[in-house]
Amino acid sequence: MSALLYPSRSRSEVPFEAAAGVLRVMADSRTPVFCTVHASGRRRYGYWQPYDSVTNRGGCYVALPTPVCDRLYSQGRITLGEPLVDPAKTTYRVWPAHGPVAPVRIPAARLPATAVAQVLAA
């Protein structure tokens, strides 16, 4: 079998269908989506999927693909709400943009001096 049969695709290349699916989830007012920025700088996008007794599915957190969400954010298609700051992470509500919005950089959560000392000591 030839290796050219299945061309590889970079992880940075986001298929249109994935971006459309993520925007569809974010546009649904019944599923609030959040972006969590951990103290290390790692970002995670996700939402809570309620339990559905008909299909016996749900009742869990669903993570959205971070590269897709980051690309939507850099294009100004989604915006972040007010931050909720925790010592280990900062959480933002994610909203679909209602018009062209200038993209901004996602701020990394600041580590308190005690946390930096603990990391350096480890």
PDB file of C-alpha atoms in Angstrom:
ATOM      1  CA  MET A   1       0.000   0.000   0.000  1.00  0.00           C
ATOM      2  CA  SER A   2       1.339   3.399  -0.917  1.00  0.00           C
ATOM      3  CA  ALA A   3       1.972   6.104   1.666  1.00  0.00           C
ATOM      4  CA  LEU A   4       0.576   8.640  -0.792  1.00  0.00           C
ATOM      5  CA  LEU A   5      -2.871   7.116  -0.503  1.00  0.00           C
ATOM      6  CA  TYR A   6      -3.572   8.958   2.739  1.00  0.00           C
ATOM      7  CA  PRO A   7      -1.937  12.386   2.668  1.00  0.00           C
ATOM      8  CA  SER A   8      -1.002  13.634   6.099  1.00  0.00           C
ATOM      9  CA  ARG A   9      -2.479  16.844   7.387  1.00  0.00           C
ATOM     10  CA  SER A  10      -0.954  19.164   9.923  1.00  0.00           C
ATOM     11  CA  ARG A  11      -2.795  19.536  13.226  1.00  0.00           C
ATOM     12  CA  SER A  12      -2.901  23.275  12.590  1.00  0.00           C
ATOM     13  CA  GLU A  13      -5.049  22.719   9.504  1.00  0.00           C
ATOM     14  CA  VAL A  14      -8.566  22.764  10.876  1.00  0.00           C
ATOM     15  CA  PRO A  15     -11.315  21.276   8.714  1.00  0.00           C
ATOM     16  CA  PHE A  16     -14.255  23.580   8.082  1.00  0.00           C
ATOM     17  CA  GLU A  17     -16.707  21.005   9.453  1.00  0.00           C
ATOM     18  CA  ALA A  18     -14.963  20.981  12.836  1.00  0.00           C
ATOM     19  CA  ALA A  19     -15.080  24.771  13.130  1.00  0.00           C
ATOM     20  CA  ALA A  20     -18.740  24.839  12.106  1.00  0.00           C
ATOM     21  CA  GLY A  21     -19.599  22.160  14.699  1.00  0.00           C
ATOM     22  CA  VAL A  22     -17.799  24.041  17.463  1.00  0.00           C
ATOM     23  CA  LEU A  23     -19.546  27.296  16.544  1.00  0.00           C
ATOM     24  CA  ARG A  24     -22.885  25.468  16.518  1.00  0.00           C
ATOM     25  CA  VAL A  25     -22.298  24.267  20.092  1.00  0.00           C
ATOM     26  CA  MET A  26     -21.221  27.738  21.230  1.00  0.00           C
ATOM     27  CA  ALA A  27     -24.241  29.383  19.622  1.00  0.00           C
ATOM     28  CA  ASP A  28     -26.667  27.146  21.540  1.00  0.00           C
ATOM     29  CA  SER A  29     -27.714  29.093  24.639  1.00  0.00           C
ATOM     30  CA  ARG A  30     -28.492  25.829  26.493  1.00  0.00           C
ATOM     31  CA  THR A  31     -24.821  24.763  26.457  1.00  0.00           C
ATOM     32  CA  PRO A  32     -22.577  27.392  28.053  1.00  0.00           C
ATOM     33  CA  VAL A  33     -19.002  26.884  26.856  1.00  0.00           C
ATOM     34  CA  PHE A  34     -16.021  27.836  29.007  1.00  0.00           C
ATOM     35  CA  CYS A  35     -12.312  28.347  28.364  1.00  0.00           C
ATOM     36  CA  THR A  36     -10.048  27.357  31.245  1.00  0.00           C
ATOM     37  CA  VAL A  37      -6.509  28.751  31.232  1.00  0.00           C
ATOM     38  CA  HIS A  38      -4.370  26.798  33.696  1.00  0.00           C
ATOM     39  CA  ALA A  39      -1.429  28.318  35.576  1.00  0.00           C
ATOM     40  CA  SER A  40       0.948  26.547  33.186  1.00  0.00           C
ATOM     41  CA  GLY A  41      -0.683  28.370  30.244  1.00  0.00           C
ATOM     42  CA  ARG A  42      -2.557  25.321  28.930  1.00  0.00           C
ATOM     43  CA  ARG A  43      -6.019  26.154  27.604  1.00  0.00           C
ATOM     44  CA  ARG A  44      -9.051  23.870  27.539  1.00  0.00           C
ATOM     45  CA  TYR A  45     -12.454  24.589  26.023  1.00  0.00           C
ATOM     46  CA  GLY A  46     -15.478  22.594  27.094  1.00  0.00           C
ATOM     47  CA  TYR A  47     -19.055  22.405  28.289  1.00  0.00           C
ATOM     48  CA  TRP A  48     -21.286  20.258  30.492  1.00  0.00           C
ATOM     49  CA  GLN A  49     -23.506  17.810  28.619  1.00  0.00           C
ATOM     50  CA  PRO A  50     -26.614  17.049  30.689  1.00  0.00           C
ATOM     51  CA  TYR A  51     -27.819  13.484  31.078  1.00  0.00           C
ATOM     52  CA  ASP A  52     -30.421  12.335  28.545  1.00  0.00           C
ATOM     53  CA  SER A  53     -32.530   9.450  29.890  1.00  0.00           C
ATOM     54  CA  VAL A  54     -33.821   8.586  26.413  1.00  0.00           C
ATOM     55  CA  THR A  55     -30.378   7.868  24.959  1.00  0.00           C
ATOM     56  CA  ASN A  56     -28.615   7.082  28.271  1.00  0.00           C
ATOM     57  CA  ARG A  57     -25.885   9.512  27.260  1.00  0.00           C
ATOM     58  CA  GLY A  58     -24.439  12.620  28.832  1.00  0.00           C
ATOM     59  CA  GLY A  59     -23.903  13.641  32.404  1.00  0.00           C
ATOM     60  CA  CYS A  60     -20.290  14.551  31.687  1.00  0.00           C
ATOM     61  CA  TYR A  61     -17.961  17.311  30.590  1.00  0.00           C
ATOM     62  CA  VAL A  62     -17.224  17.469  26.875  1.00  0.00           C
ATOM     63  CA  ALA A  63     -13.932  18.947  25.721  1.00  0.00           C
ATOM     64  CA  LEU A  64     -13.867  20.875  22.480  1.00  0.00           C
ATOM     65  CA  PRO A  65     -10.785  20.691  20.217  1.00  0.00           C
ATOM     66  CA  THR A  66      -8.374  23.359  21.439  1.00  0.00           C
ATOM     67  CA  PRO A  67      -6.761  24.053  18.014  1.00  0.00           C
ATOM     68  CA  VAL A  68     -10.193  24.692  16.487  1.00  0.00           C
ATOM     69  CA  CYS A  69     -11.260  27.008  19.324  1.00  0.00           C
ATOM     70  CA  ASP A  70      -7.917  28.857  19.280  1.00  0.00           C
ATOM     71  CA  ARG A  71      -8.237  29.428  15.542  1.00  0.00           C
ATOM     72  CA  LEU A  72     -11.817  30.722  15.950  1.00  0.00           C
ATOM     73  CA  TYR A  73     -10.601  33.036  18.702  1.00  0.00           C
ATOM     74  CA  SER A  74      -7.656  34.341  16.658  1.00  0.00           C
ATOM     75  CA  GLN A  75     -10.036  35.013  13.754  1.00  0.00           C
ATOM     76  CA  GLY A  76     -12.327  36.993  16.049  1.00  0.00           C
ATOM     77  CA  ARG A  77     -15.268  34.586  15.623  1.00  0.00           C
ATOM     78  CA  ILE A  78     -15.582  33.925  19.367  1.00  0.00           C
ATOM     79  CA  THR A  79     -15.053  36.212  22.362  1.00  0.00           C
ATOM     80  CA  LEU A  80     -14.235  35.619  26.016  1.00  0.00           C
ATOM     81  CA  GLY A  81     -16.300  36.942  28.907  1.00  0.00           C
ATOM     82  CA  GLU A  82     -15.146  38.260  32.257  1.00  0.00           C
ATOM     83  CA  PRO A  83     -12.475  36.122  33.962  1.00  0.00           C
ATOM     84  CA  LEU A  84     -13.169  34.061  37.064  1.00  0.00           C
ATOM     85  CA  VAL A  85      -9.765  33.837  38.744  1.00  0.00           C
ATOM     86  CA  ASP A  86      -8.765  30.850  40.866  1.00  0.00           C
ATOM     87  CA  PRO A  87      -5.254  30.245  42.296  1.00  0.00           C
ATOM     88  CA  ALA A  88      -4.606  27.451  39.776  1.00  0.00           C
ATOM     89  CA  LYS A  89      -6.655  28.576  36.781  1.00  0.00           C
ATOM     90  CA  THR A  90      -8.697  31.320  35.187  1.00  0.00           C
ATOM     91  CA  THR A  91     -12.046  30.525  33.576  1.00  0.00           C
ATOM     92  CA  TYR A  92     -13.781  32.558  30.862  1.00  0.00           C
ATOM     93  CA  ARG A  93     -17.242  32.176  29.374  1.00  0.00           C
ATOM     94  CA  VAL A  94     -16.996  31.766  25.602  1.00  0.00           C
ATOM     95  CA  TRP A  95     -19.455  33.592  23.350  1.00  0.00           C
ATOM     96  CA  PRO A  96     -19.820  33.579  19.579  1.00  0.00           C
ATOM     97  CA  ALA A  97     -18.947  37.010  18.191  1.00  0.00           C
ATOM     98  CA  HIS A  98     -21.902  38.949  16.795  1.00  0.00           C
ATOM     99  CA  GLY A  99     -19.765  40.899  14.365  1.00  0.00           C
ATOM    100  CA  PRO A 100     -16.144  41.325  13.404  1.00  0.00           C
ATOM    101  CA  VAL A 101     -14.163  41.563  16.615  1.00  0.00           C
ATOM    102  CA  ALA A 102     -10.480  42.348  16.805  1.00  0.00           C
ATOM    103  CA  PRO A 103      -8.753  39.289  18.289  1.00  0.00           C
ATOM    104  CA  VAL A 104      -6.867  39.717  21.520  1.00  0.00           C
ATOM    105  CA  ARG A 105      -4.344  37.522  23.238  1.00  0.00           C
ATOM    106  CA  ILE A 106      -5.621  35.108  25.891  1.00  0.00           C
ATOM    107  CA  PRO A 107      -3.945  36.171  29.114  1.00  0.00           C
ATOM    108  CA  ALA A 108      -2.160  33.446  31.016  1.00  0.00           C
ATOM    109  CA  ALA A 109      -3.150  33.040  34.643  1.00  0.00           C
ATOM    110  CA  ARG A 110      -0.592  34.589  36.963  1.00  0.00           C
ATOM    111  CA  LEU A 111       1.054  32.337  39.506  1.00  0.00           C
ATOM    112  CA  PRO A 112       1.266  33.621  43.070  1.00  0.00           C
ATOM    113  CA  ALA A 113       4.807  33.868  44.430  1.00  0.00           C
ATOM    114  CA  THR A 114       4.241  30.856  46.719  1.00  0.00           C
ATOM    115  CA  ALA A 115       3.225  28.689  43.759  1.00  0.00           C
ATOM    116  CA  VAL A 116       6.313  29.737  41.800  1.00  0.00           C
ATOM    117  CA  ALA A 117       8.486  28.870  44.791  1.00  0.00           C
ATOM    118  CA  GLN A 118       6.816  25.466  45.087  1.00  0.00           C
ATOM    119  CA  VAL A 119       7.347  24.750  41.398  1.00  0.00           C
ATOM    120  CA  LEU A 120      10.980  25.784  41.568  1.00  0.00           C
ATOM    121  CA  ALA A 121      11.537  23.710  44.721  1.00  0.00           C
ATOM    122  CA  ALA A 122      10.073  20.567  43.137  1.00  0.00           C
TER     123      ALA A 122
END
